[in-house]
Amino acid sequence: MSRIGKAPVTVPANVKVALEGSRLKAEGPKGKLGLDLPPRISAKLDKNQILLVRDAEDREARSLHGLARSLVKNVVEGVATGYTKKLEIHGVGFKANLQGKKLVLNLGKSHPIDYPVPPEIKVTVTENTQLTIEGVDKQLVGAVAADIRGYYPPEPYKGKGVRFAGEIIRRKEGKTAQSKSA
C-alpha cells in the first residue's frame, strides 16, 4: 500500500467537495477547482475526509495512488488557502511592471518582455523588483513563476537575474589576470 496514497485528505469546514464519477470538484473561499482522477483510482467521500482507493495492485496503479492523493490534497488546499510564489529581480536597471493583464519585464535585453498573465493567476509588483504570484492551482502558480524566472535565470558571476525569494545563488570567481613571467 502506498504510504502517501493511503493517508486520507482532510477537508476544511469552509471547503465544499463533490464527486462526479472520476471528477472531483472543490469550492472554497479562494475559488473553484476541478481534478480528473487517474484511471484505476477512485475516491470515497466521508464526512470531512477524502479517501483514495486503487482498483488493482499492479505497478502503474500503485504509482498513481500516491500521485492522485497529492493532487487531491493540492486542490483542497488551493481552494482553502491558495498558493503563493515570490520572485526577486536583481540587476542594474532590471524592473517589472504590470499593464492590465500583461507583465512587462525589463531585464537588460534590447527589448522589454511582455508576459501574458493567465486569468486564474494574480500577479502583484512591489518596488519594481518584487513579484508575488498567487492562485488556487499549485501547478499553474509554479509554472508561471518558472516561466518568468526562465527569461533571465540568475547568473553565477554577478548574481543578476530573476530568482525565487530566498533562493541562494552559488557564486563563482571571475577570471584573474595572468602575469607575464619570462
PDB file of N, CA and C in Angstrom, residues 133-177:
ATOM      1  N   ILE A 133       3.181  35.985  -6.976  1.00  0.00           N
ATOM      2  CA  ILE A 133       2.284  35.253  -7.864  1.00  0.00           C
ATOM      3  C   ILE A 133       1.351  34.430  -6.990  1.00  0.00           C
ATOM      4  N   GLU A 134       0.037  34.641  -7.133  1.00  0.00           N
ATOM      5  CA  GLU A 134      -0.950  33.955  -6.301  1.00  0.00           C
ATOM      6  C   GLU A 134      -1.990  33.271  -7.174  1.00  0.00           C
ATOM      7  N   GLY A 135      -2.525  32.155  -6.656  1.00  0.00           N
ATOM      8  CA  GLY A 135      -3.578  31.445  -7.360  1.00  0.00           C
ATOM      9  C   GLY A 135      -4.013  30.217  -6.586  1.00  0.00           C
ATOM     10  N   VAL A 136      -5.059  29.546  -7.063  1.00  0.00           N
ATOM     11  CA  VAL A 136      -5.561  28.354  -6.380  1.00  0.00           C
ATOM     12  C   VAL A 136      -4.925  27.076  -6.914  1.00  0.00           C
ATOM     13  N   ASP A 137      -4.407  27.106  -8.139  1.00  0.00           N
ATOM     14  CA  ASP A 137      -3.816  25.923  -8.763  1.00  0.00           C
ATOM     15  C   ASP A 137      -2.310  25.922  -8.530  1.00  0.00           C
ATOM     16  N   LYS A 138      -1.836  25.004  -7.690  1.00  0.00           N
ATOM     17  CA  LYS A 138      -0.415  24.952  -7.324  1.00  0.00           C
ATOM     18  C   LYS A 138       0.473  24.768  -8.549  1.00  0.00           C
ATOM     19  N   GLN A 139       0.051  23.914  -9.450  1.00  0.00           N
ATOM     20  CA  GLN A 139       0.840  23.623 -10.641  1.00  0.00           C
ATOM     21  C   GLN A 139       0.962  24.856 -11.535  1.00  0.00           C
ATOM     22  N   LEU A 140      -0.116  25.598 -11.713  1.00  0.00           N
ATOM     23  CA  LEU A 140      -0.103  26.782 -12.569  1.00  0.00           C
ATOM     24  C   LEU A 140       0.714  27.911 -11.942  1.00  0.00           C
ATOM     25  N   VAL A 141       0.607  28.090 -10.628  1.00  0.00           N
ATOM     26  CA  VAL A 141       1.396  29.120  -9.932  1.00  0.00           C
ATOM     27  C   VAL A 141       2.884  28.836 -10.112  1.00  0.00           C
ATOM     28  N   GLY A 142       3.283  27.586  -9.920  1.00  0.00           N
ATOM     29  CA  GLY A 142       4.683  27.206 -10.089  1.00  0.00           C
ATOM     30  C   GLY A 142       5.152  27.356 -11.525  1.00  0.00           C
ATOM     31  N   ALA A 143       4.291  27.023 -12.482  1.00  0.00           N
ATOM     32  CA  ALA A 143       4.657  27.126 -13.898  1.00  0.00           C
ATOM     33  C   ALA A 143       4.847  28.583 -14.317  1.00  0.00           C
ATOM     34  N   VAL A 144       3.970  29.478 -13.843  1.00  0.00           N
ATOM     35  CA  VAL A 144       4.096  30.901 -14.168  1.00  0.00           C
ATOM     36  C   VAL A 144       5.378  31.459 -13.561  1.00  0.00           C
ATOM     37  N   ALA A 145       5.657  31.103 -12.301  1.00  0.00           N
ATOM     38  CA  ALA A 145       6.880  31.572 -11.642  1.00  0.00           C
ATOM     39  C   ALA A 145       8.120  31.063 -12.381  1.00  0.00           C
ATOM     40  N   ALA A 146       8.108  29.810 -12.807  1.00  0.00           N
ATOM     41  CA  ALA A 146       9.245  29.240 -13.528  1.00  0.00           C
ATOM     42  C   ALA A 146       9.407  29.881 -14.907  1.00  0.00           C
ATOM     43  N   ASP A 147       8.295  30.198 -15.575  1.00  0.00           N
ATOM     44  CA  ASP A 147       8.364  30.874 -16.877  1.00  0.00           C
ATOM     45  C   ASP A 147       9.023  32.241 -16.742  1.00  0.00           C
ATOM     46  N   ILE A 148       8.588  33.006 -15.736  1.00  0.00           N
ATOM     47  CA  ILE A 148       9.141  34.349 -15.526  1.00  0.00           C
ATOM     48  C   ILE A 148      10.624  34.253 -15.168  1.00  0.00           C
ATOM     49  N   ARG A 149      10.979  33.311 -14.303  1.00  0.00           N
ATOM     50  CA  ARG A 149      12.383  33.126 -13.917  1.00  0.00           C
ATOM     51  C   ARG A 149      13.219  32.710 -15.128  1.00  0.00           C
ATOM     52  N   GLY A 150      12.626  31.960 -16.039  1.00  0.00           N
ATOM     53  CA  GLY A 150      13.333  31.456 -17.207  1.00  0.00           C
ATOM     54  C   GLY A 150      13.767  32.525 -18.200  1.00  0.00           C
ATOM     55  N   TYR A 151      13.165  33.724 -18.151  1.00  0.00           N
ATOM     56  CA  TYR A 151      13.572  34.786 -19.055  1.00  0.00           C
ATOM     57  C   TYR A 151      14.985  35.285 -18.753  1.00  0.00           C
ATOM     58  N   TYR A 152      15.402  35.247 -17.500  1.00  0.00           N
ATOM     59  CA  TYR A 152      16.763  35.645 -17.130  1.00  0.00           C
ATOM     60  C   TYR A 152      17.103  34.956 -15.815  1.00  0.00           C
ATOM     61  N   PRO A 153      17.490  33.672 -15.862  1.00  0.00           N
ATOM     62  CA  PRO A 153      17.841  32.970 -14.622  1.00  0.00           C
ATOM     63  C   PRO A 153      19.057  33.628 -13.976  1.00  0.00           C
ATOM     64  N   PRO A 154      19.201  33.548 -12.659  1.00  0.00           N
ATOM     65  CA  PRO A 154      20.338  34.188 -12.005  1.00  0.00           C
ATOM     66  C   PRO A 154      21.658  33.612 -12.502  1.00  0.00           C
ATOM     67  N   GLU A 155      22.588  34.498 -12.813  1.00  0.00           N
ATOM     68  CA  GLU A 155      23.877  34.029 -13.305  1.00  0.00           C
ATOM     69  C   GLU A 155      24.883  33.999 -12.158  1.00  0.00           C
ATOM     70  N   PRO A 156      25.861  33.103 -12.215  1.00  0.00           N
ATOM     71  CA  PRO A 156      26.719  32.857 -11.051  1.00  0.00           C
ATOM     72  C   PRO A 156      27.824  33.881 -10.807  1.00  0.00           C
ATOM     73  N   TYR A 157      28.097  34.777 -11.762  1.00  0.00           N
ATOM     74  CA  TYR A 157      29.219  35.697 -11.588  1.00  0.00           C
ATOM     75  C   TYR A 157      28.830  36.973 -10.849  1.00  0.00           C
ATOM     76  N   LYS A 158      27.759  37.628 -11.282  1.00  0.00           N
ATOM     77  CA  LYS A 158      27.320  38.841 -10.584  1.00  0.00           C
ATOM     78  C   LYS A 158      26.035  38.612  -9.799  1.00  0.00           C
ATOM     79  N   GLY A 159      25.357  37.515 -10.057  1.00  0.00           N
ATOM     80  CA  GLY A 159      24.130  37.198  -9.329  1.00  0.00           C
ATOM     81  C   GLY A 159      22.906  37.910  -9.851  1.00  0.00           C
ATOM     82  N   LYS A 160      23.018  38.569 -11.019  1.00  0.00           N
ATOM     83  CA  LYS A 160      21.848  39.289 -11.507  1.00  0.00           C
ATOM     84  C   LYS A 160      20.912  38.342 -12.248  1.00  0.00           C
ATOM     85  N   GLY A 161      19.632  38.702 -12.238  1.00  0.00           N
ATOM     86  CA  GLY A 161      18.628  37.881 -12.887  1.00  0.00           C
ATOM     87  C   GLY A 161      17.377  37.786 -12.028  1.00  0.00           C
ATOM     88  N   VAL A 162      16.469  36.913 -12.416  1.00  0.00           N
ATOM     89  CA  VAL A 162      15.220  36.698 -11.682  1.00  0.00           C
ATOM     90  C   VAL A 162      15.387  35.438 -10.855  1.00  0.00           C
ATOM     91  N   ARG A 163      15.117  35.543  -9.555  1.00  0.00           N
ATOM     92  CA  ARG A 163      15.266  34.384  -8.669  1.00  0.00           C
ATOM     93  C   ARG A 163      14.063  34.287  -7.737  1.00  0.00           C
ATOM     94  N   PHE A 164      13.866  33.089  -7.199  1.00  0.00           N
ATOM     95  CA  PHE A 164      12.832  32.893  -6.190  1.00  0.00           C
ATOM     96  C   PHE A 164      13.285  33.568  -4.902  1.00  0.00           C
ATOM     97  N   ALA A 165      12.351  34.065  -4.111  1.00  0.00           N
ATOM     98  CA  ALA A 165      12.698  34.695  -2.838  1.00  0.00           C
ATOM     99  C   ALA A 165      13.355  33.654  -1.944  1.00  0.00           C
ATOM    100  N   GLY A 166      14.491  33.994  -1.393  1.00  0.00           N
ATOM    101  CA  GLY A 166      15.206  33.074  -0.516  1.00  0.00           C
ATOM    102  C   GLY A 166      16.115  32.107  -1.245  1.00  0.00           C
ATOM    103  N   GLU A 167      16.124  32.133  -2.573  1.00  0.00           N
ATOM    104  CA  GLU A 167      16.982  31.227  -3.344  1.00  0.00           C
ATOM    105  C   GLU A 167      18.437  31.666  -3.192  1.00  0.00           C
ATOM    106  N   ILE A 168      19.294  30.726  -2.914  1.00  0.00           N
ATOM    107  CA  ILE A 168      20.706  31.026  -2.737  1.00  0.00           C
ATOM    108  C   ILE A 168      21.424  30.716  -4.047  1.00  0.00           C
ATOM    109  N   ILE A 169      22.129  31.700  -4.555  1.00  0.00           N
ATOM    110  CA  ILE A 169      22.848  31.548  -5.814  1.00  0.00           C
ATOM    111  C   ILE A 169      24.307  31.251  -5.502  1.00  0.00           C
ATOM    112  N   ARG A 170      24.799  30.153  -6.028  1.00  0.00           N
ATOM    113  CA  ARG A 170      26.195  29.794  -5.816  1.00  0.00           C
ATOM    114  C   ARG A 170      27.050  30.661  -6.729  1.00  0.00           C
ATOM    115  N   ARG A 171      27.878  31.493  -6.136  1.00  0.00           N
ATOM    116  CA  ARG A 171      28.679  32.454  -6.895  1.00  0.00           C
ATOM    117  C   ARG A 171      30.009  31.847  -7.316  1.00  0.00           C
ATOM    118  N   LYS A 172      30.508  32.313  -8.460  1.00  0.00           N
ATOM    119  CA  LYS A 172      31.800  31.866  -8.970  1.00  0.00           C
ATOM    120  C   LYS A 172      32.738  33.068  -9.038  1.00  0.00           C
ATOM    121  N   GLU A 173      34.030  32.776  -9.009  1.00  0.00           N
ATOM    122  CA  GLU A 173      35.020  33.824  -9.168  1.00  0.00           C
ATOM    123  C   GLU A 173      35.243  34.050 -10.651  1.00  0.00           C
ATOM    124  N   GLY A 174      35.498  35.296 -11.026  1.00  0.00           N
ATOM    125  CA  GLY A 174      35.782  35.600 -12.425  1.00  0.00           C
ATOM    126  C   GLY A 174      37.208  35.224 -12.777  1.00  0.00           C
ATOM    127  N   LYS A 175      37.558  35.447 -14.030  1.00  0.00           N
ATOM    128  CA  LYS A 175      38.925  35.146 -14.462  1.00  0.00           C
ATOM    129  C   LYS A 175      39.895  36.112 -13.799  1.00  0.00           C
ATOM    130  N   THR A 176      41.085  35.644 -13.496  1.00  0.00           N
ATOM    131  CA  THR A 176      42.111  36.526 -12.939  1.00  0.00           C
ATOM    132  C   THR A 176      43.144  36.796 -14.020  1.00  0.00           C
ATOM    133  N   ALA A 177      43.724  37.994 -13.986  1.00  0.00           N
ATOM    134  CA  ALA A 177      44.709  38.379 -14.998  1.00  0.00           C
ATOM    135  C   ALA A 177      45.990  37.586 -14.805  1.00  0.00           C
TER     136      ALA A 177
END
